[in-house]
Amino acid sequence: MKLSILAAIDRNYGIGKDNALLWHLPADLRFFKTKTTGHTIIMGRNTFESIGGGKPLPNRTTIILTKNPHYNAPENCKIAHSLQHAIDMCANKDELFICGGAQIYALALPLVHTMYITHVHATLQADTFFPKWNPNEWKKVSETHCDADEKHAYSYTFAEYIKY
Ligand SMILES: NC(=O)c1ccc[n+]([C@@H]2O[C@H](COP(=O)([O-])OP(=O)(O)OC[C@H]3O[C@@H](n4cnc5c(N)ncnc54)[C@H](OP(=O)(O)O)[C@@H]3O)[C@@H](O)[C@H]2O)c1
């Protein structure tokens, strides 16, 4: 099974503030939707509670990571108490997407094979950060640049990295 990270990061690896994203980039949301629809996504409890009003994203299986043994699984979601447990729950899947936030990216980075990173060309005030990766361990295999426009306050680049 292929394990992949999906994240949007600023120039300082910032990913969020006050349990919300730092930007509204519709093209990145579309990219996220295209990549993950029909698949299983894993996210930390904070990220889950920050999106979709506490409801799972449609047409995907959501696994929420929490250490709380009493956390009630929201409707149509699964719960795991460790990243390995979440991965084991998906042994029959082709690809599994790790969707944040900072705590879960840090756990997952040593395990994943692919990172889909949207580089947002801005330096914003963040309180949560993507972990620094070792550039010697990762090869960029594609990148697509997009300019800022009336719907996107910042320019951004979709990049795909695979582990050497
Ligand atoms: N830019 C992006 O692409 C992107 C993507 C996703 C999220 N974000 C941002 O990231 C921020 C949230 O990140 P975050 O680091 O605060 O939270 P998070 O990683 O989403 O969730 C953290 C929670 O996950 C659970 N957890 C952590 N380690 C665990 C482990 N080893 N086993 C089981 N459960 C574990 C804990 O839940 P319990 O407390 O319930 O035990 C912990 O409080 C937000 O600002 C969000 O908008 C950005």
PDB file of C-alpha atoms and ligand atoms in Angstrom:
ATOM      1  CA  MET A   1       0.000   0.000   0.000  1.00  0.00           C
ATOM      2  CA  LYS A   2       1.215   3.456  -0.911  1.00  0.00           C
ATOM      3  CA  LEU A   3       1.275   5.959   1.959  1.00  0.00           C
ATOM      4  CA  SER A   4       1.052   9.587   0.892  1.00  0.00           C
ATOM      5  CA  ILE A   5       1.039  12.949   2.608  1.00  0.00           C
ATOM      6  CA  LEU A   6      -1.045  15.844   1.343  1.00  0.00           C
ATOM      7  CA  ALA A   7      -0.176  19.294   2.725  1.00  0.00           C
ATOM      8  CA  ALA A   8      -0.073  22.959   1.819  1.00  0.00           C
ATOM      9  CA  ILE A   9       2.822  24.837   3.388  1.00  0.00           C
ATOM     10  CA  ASP A  10       4.121  28.387   3.323  1.00  0.00           C
ATOM     11  CA  ARG A  11       7.749  29.455   2.886  1.00  0.00           C
ATOM     12  CA  ASN A  12       8.439  28.740   6.572  1.00  0.00           C
ATOM     13  CA  TYR A  13       6.600  25.407   6.488  1.00  0.00           C
ATOM     14  CA  GLY A  14       3.623  27.050   8.236  1.00  0.00           C
ATOM     15  CA  ILE A  15       0.368  25.119   7.824  1.00  0.00           C
ATOM     16  CA  GLY A  16      -2.143  26.633  10.232  1.00  0.00           C
ATOM     17  CA  LYS A  17      -3.076  29.071  12.963  1.00  0.00           C
ATOM     18  CA  ASP A  18      -5.768  28.880  15.668  1.00  0.00           C
ATOM     19  CA  ASN A  19      -6.743  25.452  14.340  1.00  0.00           C
ATOM     20  CA  ALA A  20      -7.570  26.817  10.896  1.00  0.00           C
ATOM     21  CA  LEU A  21      -5.802  27.054   7.559  1.00  0.00           C
ATOM     22  CA  LEU A  22      -3.752  30.134   6.722  1.00  0.00           C
ATOM     23  CA  TRP A  23      -5.394  30.749   3.339  1.00  0.00           C
ATOM     24  CA  HIS A  24      -8.337  30.058   1.118  1.00  0.00           C
ATOM     25  CA  LEU A  25      -7.024  28.589  -2.115  1.00  0.00           C
ATOM     26  CA  PRO A  26      -9.891  27.005  -4.076  1.00  0.00           C
ATOM     27  CA  ALA A  27      -7.525  25.306  -6.511  1.00  0.00           C
ATOM     28  CA  ASP A  28      -5.759  23.559  -3.651  1.00  0.00           C
ATOM     29  CA  LEU A  29      -9.092  22.418  -2.202  1.00  0.00           C
ATOM     30  CA  ARG A  30      -9.991  21.020  -5.630  1.00  0.00           C
ATOM     31  CA  PHE A  31      -6.624  19.256  -5.803  1.00  0.00           C
ATOM     32  CA  PHE A  32      -7.248  17.759  -2.356  1.00  0.00           C
ATOM     33  CA  LYS A  33     -10.714  16.613  -3.405  1.00  0.00           C
ATOM     34  CA  THR A  34      -9.494  15.071  -6.654  1.00  0.00           C
ATOM     35  CA  LYS A  35      -6.686  13.187  -4.938  1.00  0.00           C
ATOM     36  CA  THR A  36      -8.671  11.862  -2.003  1.00  0.00           C
ATOM     37  CA  THR A  37     -12.178  11.159  -3.308  1.00  0.00           C
ATOM     38  CA  GLY A  38     -12.887   7.453  -3.091  1.00  0.00           C
ATOM     39  CA  HIS A  39      -9.912   6.896  -0.793  1.00  0.00           C
ATOM     40  CA  THR A  40      -9.209   6.752   2.924  1.00  0.00           C
ATOM     41  CA  ILE A  41      -7.873   9.833   4.677  1.00  0.00           C
ATOM     42  CA  ILE A  42      -6.217   9.937   8.084  1.00  0.00           C
ATOM     43  CA  MET A  43      -6.196  13.094  10.165  1.00  0.00           C
ATOM     44  CA  GLY A  44      -5.633  14.241  13.724  1.00  0.00           C
ATOM     45  CA  ARG A  45      -8.553  15.081  15.949  1.00  0.00           C
ATOM     46  CA  ASN A  46      -7.771  18.821  15.794  1.00  0.00           C
ATOM     47  CA  THR A  47      -7.802  18.869  12.010  1.00  0.00           C
ATOM     48  CA  PHE A  48     -11.000  16.837  11.884  1.00  0.00           C
ATOM     49  CA  GLU A  49     -12.712  19.281  14.237  1.00  0.00           C
ATOM     50  CA  SER A  50     -11.478  22.226  12.155  1.00  0.00           C
ATOM     51  CA  ILE A  51     -13.066  21.083   8.895  1.00  0.00           C
ATOM     52  CA  GLY A  52     -16.555  20.345   7.714  1.00  0.00           C
ATOM     53  CA  GLY A  53     -18.263  21.407  10.941  1.00  0.00           C
ATOM     54  CA  GLY A  54     -17.356  18.130  12.637  1.00  0.00           C
ATOM     55  CA  LYS A  55     -18.657  16.068   9.714  1.00  0.00           C
ATOM     56  CA  PRO A  56     -16.493  13.888   7.487  1.00  0.00           C
ATOM     57  CA  LEU A  57     -15.729  14.983   3.961  1.00  0.00           C
ATOM     58  CA  PRO A  58     -18.093  13.239   1.537  1.00  0.00           C
ATOM     59  CA  ASN A  59     -17.148  10.210  -0.567  1.00  0.00           C
ATOM     60  CA  ARG A  60     -14.103   9.379   1.509  1.00  0.00           C
ATOM     61  CA  THR A  61     -13.431   7.168   4.516  1.00  0.00           C
ATOM     62  CA  THR A  62     -12.090   9.272   7.360  1.00  0.00           C
ATOM     63  CA  ILE A  63      -9.961   7.861  10.156  1.00  0.00           C
ATOM     64  CA  ILE A  64      -9.513  10.242  13.094  1.00  0.00           C
ATOM     65  CA  LEU A  65      -6.466   9.844  15.301  1.00  0.00           C
ATOM     66  CA  THR A  66      -7.019  10.504  18.991  1.00  0.00           C
ATOM     67  CA  LYS A  67      -5.408   9.247  22.182  1.00  0.00           C
ATOM     68  CA  ASN A  68      -8.742   9.630  23.953  1.00  0.00           C
ATOM     69  CA  PRO A  69     -10.241   6.159  24.481  1.00  0.00           C
ATOM     70  CA  HIS A  70     -13.671   7.743  25.080  1.00  0.00           C
ATOM     71  CA  TYR A  71     -13.776   9.829  21.895  1.00  0.00           C
ATOM     72  CA  ASN A  72     -17.067   9.126  20.149  1.00  0.00           C
ATOM     73  CA  ALA A  73     -16.618   8.420  16.479  1.00  0.00           C
ATOM     74  CA  PRO A  74     -18.632  10.950  14.504  1.00  0.00           C
ATOM     75  CA  GLU A  75     -21.025   9.381  12.022  1.00  0.00           C
ATOM     76  CA  ASN A  76     -19.273   7.618   9.121  1.00  0.00           C
ATOM     77  CA  CYS A  77     -15.807   8.024  10.677  1.00  0.00           C
ATOM     78  CA  LYS A  78     -13.419   5.508  12.119  1.00  0.00           C
ATOM     79  CA  ILE A  79     -11.194   6.103  15.134  1.00  0.00           C
ATOM     80  CA  ALA A  80      -7.610   4.971  15.653  1.00  0.00           C
ATOM     81  CA  HIS A  81      -5.419   5.443  18.707  1.00  0.00           C
ATOM     82  CA  SER A  82      -2.093   5.245  16.900  1.00  0.00           C
ATOM     83  CA  LEU A  83      -0.933   5.895  13.351  1.00  0.00           C
ATOM     84  CA  GLN A  84       0.097   2.254  12.966  1.00  0.00           C
ATOM     85  CA  HIS A  85      -3.373   1.167  14.073  1.00  0.00           C
ATOM     86  CA  ALA A  86      -4.897   3.447  11.410  1.00  0.00           C
ATOM     87  CA  ILE A  87      -2.575   2.055   8.733  1.00  0.00           C
ATOM     88  CA  ASP A  88      -3.341  -1.522   9.781  1.00  0.00           C
ATOM     89  CA  MET A  89      -7.058  -0.804   9.406  1.00  0.00           C
ATOM     90  CA  CYS A  90      -6.411  -0.109   5.700  1.00  0.00           C
ATOM     91  CA  ALA A  91      -4.246  -3.066   4.780  1.00  0.00           C
ATOM     92  CA  ASN A  92      -6.376  -3.834   1.699  1.00  0.00           C
ATOM     93  CA  LYS A  93      -6.221  -0.285   0.238  1.00  0.00           C
ATOM     94  CA  ASP A  94      -4.059   0.898  -2.679  1.00  0.00           C
ATOM     95  CA  GLU A  95      -3.235   4.345  -1.345  1.00  0.00           C
ATOM     96  CA  LEU A  96      -3.769   6.033   1.981  1.00  0.00           C
ATOM     97  CA  PHE A  97      -3.601   9.799   2.472  1.00  0.00           C
ATOM     98  CA  ILE A  98      -2.239  11.455   5.600  1.00  0.00           C
ATOM     99  CA  CYS A  99      -3.930  14.853   5.791  1.00  0.00           C
ATOM    100  CA  GLY A 100      -2.471  16.531   8.875  1.00  0.00           C
ATOM    101  CA  GLY A 101      -2.171  18.402  10.996  1.00  0.00           C
ATOM    102  CA  ALA A 102       1.278  19.116  12.355  1.00  0.00           C
ATOM    103  CA  GLN A 103       1.337  16.347  14.955  1.00  0.00           C
ATOM    104  CA  ILE A 104       0.201  13.726  12.489  1.00  0.00           C
ATOM    105  CA  TYR A 105       2.556  14.890   9.707  1.00  0.00           C
ATOM    106  CA  ALA A 106       5.442  14.563  12.179  1.00  0.00           C
ATOM    107  CA  LEU A 107       4.404  10.996  13.013  1.00  0.00           C
ATOM    108  CA  ALA A 108       3.885  10.057   9.374  1.00  0.00           C
ATOM    109  CA  LEU A 109       6.881  11.646   7.657  1.00  0.00           C
ATOM    110  CA  PRO A 110       9.265   8.727   8.370  1.00  0.00           C
ATOM    111  CA  LEU A 111       6.699   6.248   7.012  1.00  0.00           C
ATOM    112  CA  VAL A 112       5.363   7.791   3.820  1.00  0.00           C
ATOM    113  CA  HIS A 113       6.506   7.136   0.248  1.00  0.00           C
ATOM    114  CA  THR A 114       5.045  10.199  -1.468  1.00  0.00           C
ATOM    115  CA  MET A 115       4.373  13.806  -0.484  1.00  0.00           C
ATOM    116  CA  TYR A 116       2.004  16.028  -2.413  1.00  0.00           C
ATOM    117  CA  ILE A 117       3.039  19.473  -1.223  1.00  0.00           C
ATOM    118  CA  THR A 118       1.375  22.697  -2.273  1.00  0.00           C
ATOM    119  CA  HIS A 119       4.044  25.341  -1.765  1.00  0.00           C
ATOM    120  CA  VAL A 120       2.267  28.608  -1.026  1.00  0.00           C
ATOM    121  CA  HIS A 121       4.547  31.497  -1.932  1.00  0.00           C
ATOM    122  CA  ALA A 122       3.929  33.591   1.149  1.00  0.00           C
ATOM    123  CA  THR A 123       5.269  33.965   4.665  1.00  0.00           C
ATOM    124  CA  LEU A 124       2.342  33.997   7.075  1.00  0.00           C
ATOM    125  CA  GLN A 125       1.822  34.013  10.825  1.00  0.00           C
ATOM    126  CA  ALA A 126       1.468  30.344  11.680  1.00  0.00           C
ATOM    127  CA  ASP A 127       1.350  28.432  14.947  1.00  0.00           C
ATOM    128  CA  THR A 128       1.608  24.946  13.430  1.00  0.00           C
ATOM    129  CA  PHE A 129       4.262  23.751  11.015  1.00  0.00           C
ATOM    130  CA  PHE A 130       4.997  20.904   8.650  1.00  0.00           C
ATOM    131  CA  PRO A 131       8.123  18.996   9.778  1.00  0.00           C
ATOM    132  CA  LYS A 132      11.337  19.818   7.927  1.00  0.00           C
ATOM    133  CA  TRP A 133      12.258  16.991   5.582  1.00  0.00           C
ATOM    134  CA  ASN A 134      15.756  15.970   4.558  1.00  0.00           C
ATOM    135  CA  PRO A 135      16.143  17.035   0.891  1.00  0.00           C
ATOM    136  CA  ASN A 136      18.656  14.212   0.387  1.00  0.00           C
ATOM    137  CA  GLU A 137      15.898  11.688   1.078  1.00  0.00           C
ATOM    138  CA  TRP A 138      13.287  13.147  -1.269  1.00  0.00           C
ATOM    139  CA  LYS A 139      13.200  13.619  -5.018  1.00  0.00           C
ATOM    140  CA  LYS A 140      10.853  16.144  -6.590  1.00  0.00           C
ATOM    141  CA  VAL A 141       9.209  14.373  -9.528  1.00  0.00           C
ATOM    142  CA  SER A 142       6.761  17.018 -10.686  1.00  0.00           C
ATOM    143  CA  GLU A 143       5.808  20.610 -10.123  1.00  0.00           C
ATOM    144  CA  THR A 144       3.149  22.911 -11.538  1.00  0.00           C
ATOM    145  CA  HIS A 145       3.230  26.613 -10.845  1.00  0.00           C
ATOM    146  CA  CYS A 146       0.059  28.722 -10.557  1.00  0.00           C
ATOM    147  CA  ASP A 147      -0.067  32.507 -10.346  1.00  0.00           C
ATOM    148  CA  ALA A 148      -2.121  34.473  -7.872  1.00  0.00           C
ATOM    149  CA  ASP A 149      -5.436  35.725  -9.257  1.00  0.00           C
ATOM    150  CA  GLU A 150      -8.680  37.219  -8.000  1.00  0.00           C
ATOM    151  CA  LYS A 151      -9.543  33.943  -6.216  1.00  0.00           C
ATOM    152  CA  HIS A 152      -6.062  33.136  -4.959  1.00  0.00           C
ATOM    153  CA  ALA A 153      -4.252  35.740  -2.861  1.00  0.00           C
ATOM    154  CA  TYR A 154      -0.914  33.971  -3.259  1.00  0.00           C
ATOM    155  CA  SER A 155       0.860  32.150  -6.033  1.00  0.00           C
ATOM    156  CA  TYR A 156       1.506  28.479  -5.339  1.00  0.00           C
ATOM    157  CA  THR A 157       3.204  25.417  -6.751  1.00  0.00           C
ATOM    158  CA  PHE A 158       1.907  21.862  -6.680  1.00  0.00           C
ATOM    159  CA  ALA A 159       4.872  19.569  -6.131  1.00  0.00           C
ATOM    160  CA  GLU A 160       5.153  15.818  -5.809  1.00  0.00           C
ATOM    161  CA  TYR A 161       8.072  14.252  -3.940  1.00  0.00           C
ATOM    162  CA  ILE A 162       8.966  10.603  -3.680  1.00  0.00           C
ATOM    163  CA  LYS A 163      11.358   9.039  -1.211  1.00  0.00           C
ATOM    164  CA  TYR A 164      14.657   7.852  -2.694  1.00  0.00           C
TER     165      TYR A 164
HETATM  166  N1  LIG B   1      -1.985  23.365   5.430  1.00  0.00           N
HETATM  167  C1  LIG B   1      -2.393  22.106   5.475  1.00  0.00           C
HETATM  168  O1  LIG B   1      -2.254  21.362   4.511  1.00  0.00           O
HETATM  169  C2  LIG B   1      -3.056  21.576   6.709  1.00  0.00           C
HETATM  170  C3  LIG B   1      -3.595  20.276   6.726  1.00  0.00           C
HETATM  171  C4  LIG B   1      -4.165  19.806   7.900  1.00  0.00           C
HETATM  172  C5  LIG B   1      -4.229  20.609   9.022  1.00  0.00           C
HETATM  173  N2  LIG B   1      -3.709  21.854   8.968  1.00  0.00           N
HETATM  174  C6  LIG B   1      -3.722  22.719  10.160  1.00  0.00           C
HETATM  175  O2  LIG B   1      -3.005  22.075  11.197  1.00  0.00           O
HETATM  176  C7  LIG B   1      -3.512  22.539  12.440  1.00  0.00           C
HETATM  177  C8  LIG B   1      -3.857  21.357  13.343  1.00  0.00           C
HETATM  178  O3  LIG B   1      -2.670  20.618  13.601  1.00  0.00           O
HETATM  179  P1  LIG B   1      -2.332  20.090  15.069  1.00  0.00           P
HETATM  180  O4  LIG B   1      -0.925  19.602  15.071  1.00  0.00           O
HETATM  181  O5  LIG B   1      -2.732  21.123  16.068  1.00  0.00           O
HETATM  182  O6  LIG B   1      -3.364  18.895  15.297  1.00  0.00           O
HETATM  183  P2  LIG B   1      -3.621  17.515  14.525  1.00  0.00           P
HETATM  184  O7  LIG B   1      -2.313  16.914  14.129  1.00  0.00           O
HETATM  185  O8  LIG B   1      -4.674  17.708  13.503  1.00  0.00           O
HETATM  186  O9  LIG B   1      -4.314  16.654  15.686  1.00  0.00           O
HETATM  187  C9  LIG B   1      -3.630  16.473  16.906  1.00  0.00           C
HETATM  188  C10 LIG B   1      -4.400  15.444  17.715  1.00  0.00           C
HETATM  189  O10 LIG B   1      -4.202  14.149  17.140  1.00  0.00           O
HETATM  190  C11 LIG B   1      -4.179  13.178  18.173  1.00  0.00           C
HETATM  191  N3  LIG B   1      -2.890  12.509  18.181  1.00  0.00           N
HETATM  192  C12 LIG B   1      -1.652  13.068  18.096  1.00  0.00           C
HETATM  193  N4  LIG B   1      -0.699  12.112  18.165  1.00  0.00           N
HETATM  194  C13 LIG B   1      -1.356  10.948  18.279  1.00  0.00           C
HETATM  195  C14 LIG B   1      -0.915   9.605  18.396  1.00  0.00           C
HETATM  196  N5  LIG B   1       0.402   9.267  18.409  1.00  0.00           N
HETATM  197  N6  LIG B   1      -1.840   8.624  18.498  1.00  0.00           N
HETATM  198  C15 LIG B   1      -3.176   8.938  18.502  1.00  0.00           C
HETATM  199  N7  LIG B   1      -3.652  10.202  18.388  1.00  0.00           N
HETATM  200  C16 LIG B   1      -2.745  11.184  18.289  1.00  0.00           C
HETATM  201  C17 LIG B   1      -4.421  13.914  19.479  1.00  0.00           C
HETATM  202  O11 LIG B   1      -5.833  13.942  19.695  1.00  0.00           O
HETATM  203  P3  LIG B   1      -6.455  13.923  21.193  1.00  0.00           P
HETATM  204  O12 LIG B   1      -6.088  15.254  21.790  1.00  0.00           O
HETATM  205  O13 LIG B   1      -7.920  13.755  20.968  1.00  0.00           O
HETATM  206  O14 LIG B   1      -5.818  12.756  21.906  1.00  0.00           O
HETATM  207  C18 LIG B   1      -3.916  15.311  19.155  1.00  0.00           C
HETATM  208  O15 LIG B   1      -4.460  16.325  19.979  1.00  0.00           O
HETATM  209  C19 LIG B   1      -4.718  23.408  12.119  1.00  0.00           C
HETATM  210  O16 LIG B   1      -4.343  24.778  12.113  1.00  0.00           O
HETATM  211  C20 LIG B   1      -5.095  22.952  10.731  1.00  0.00           C
HETATM  212  O17 LIG B   1      -5.794  23.960  10.001  1.00  0.00           O
HETATM  213  C21 LIG B   1      -3.136  22.351   7.849  1.00  0.00           C
END
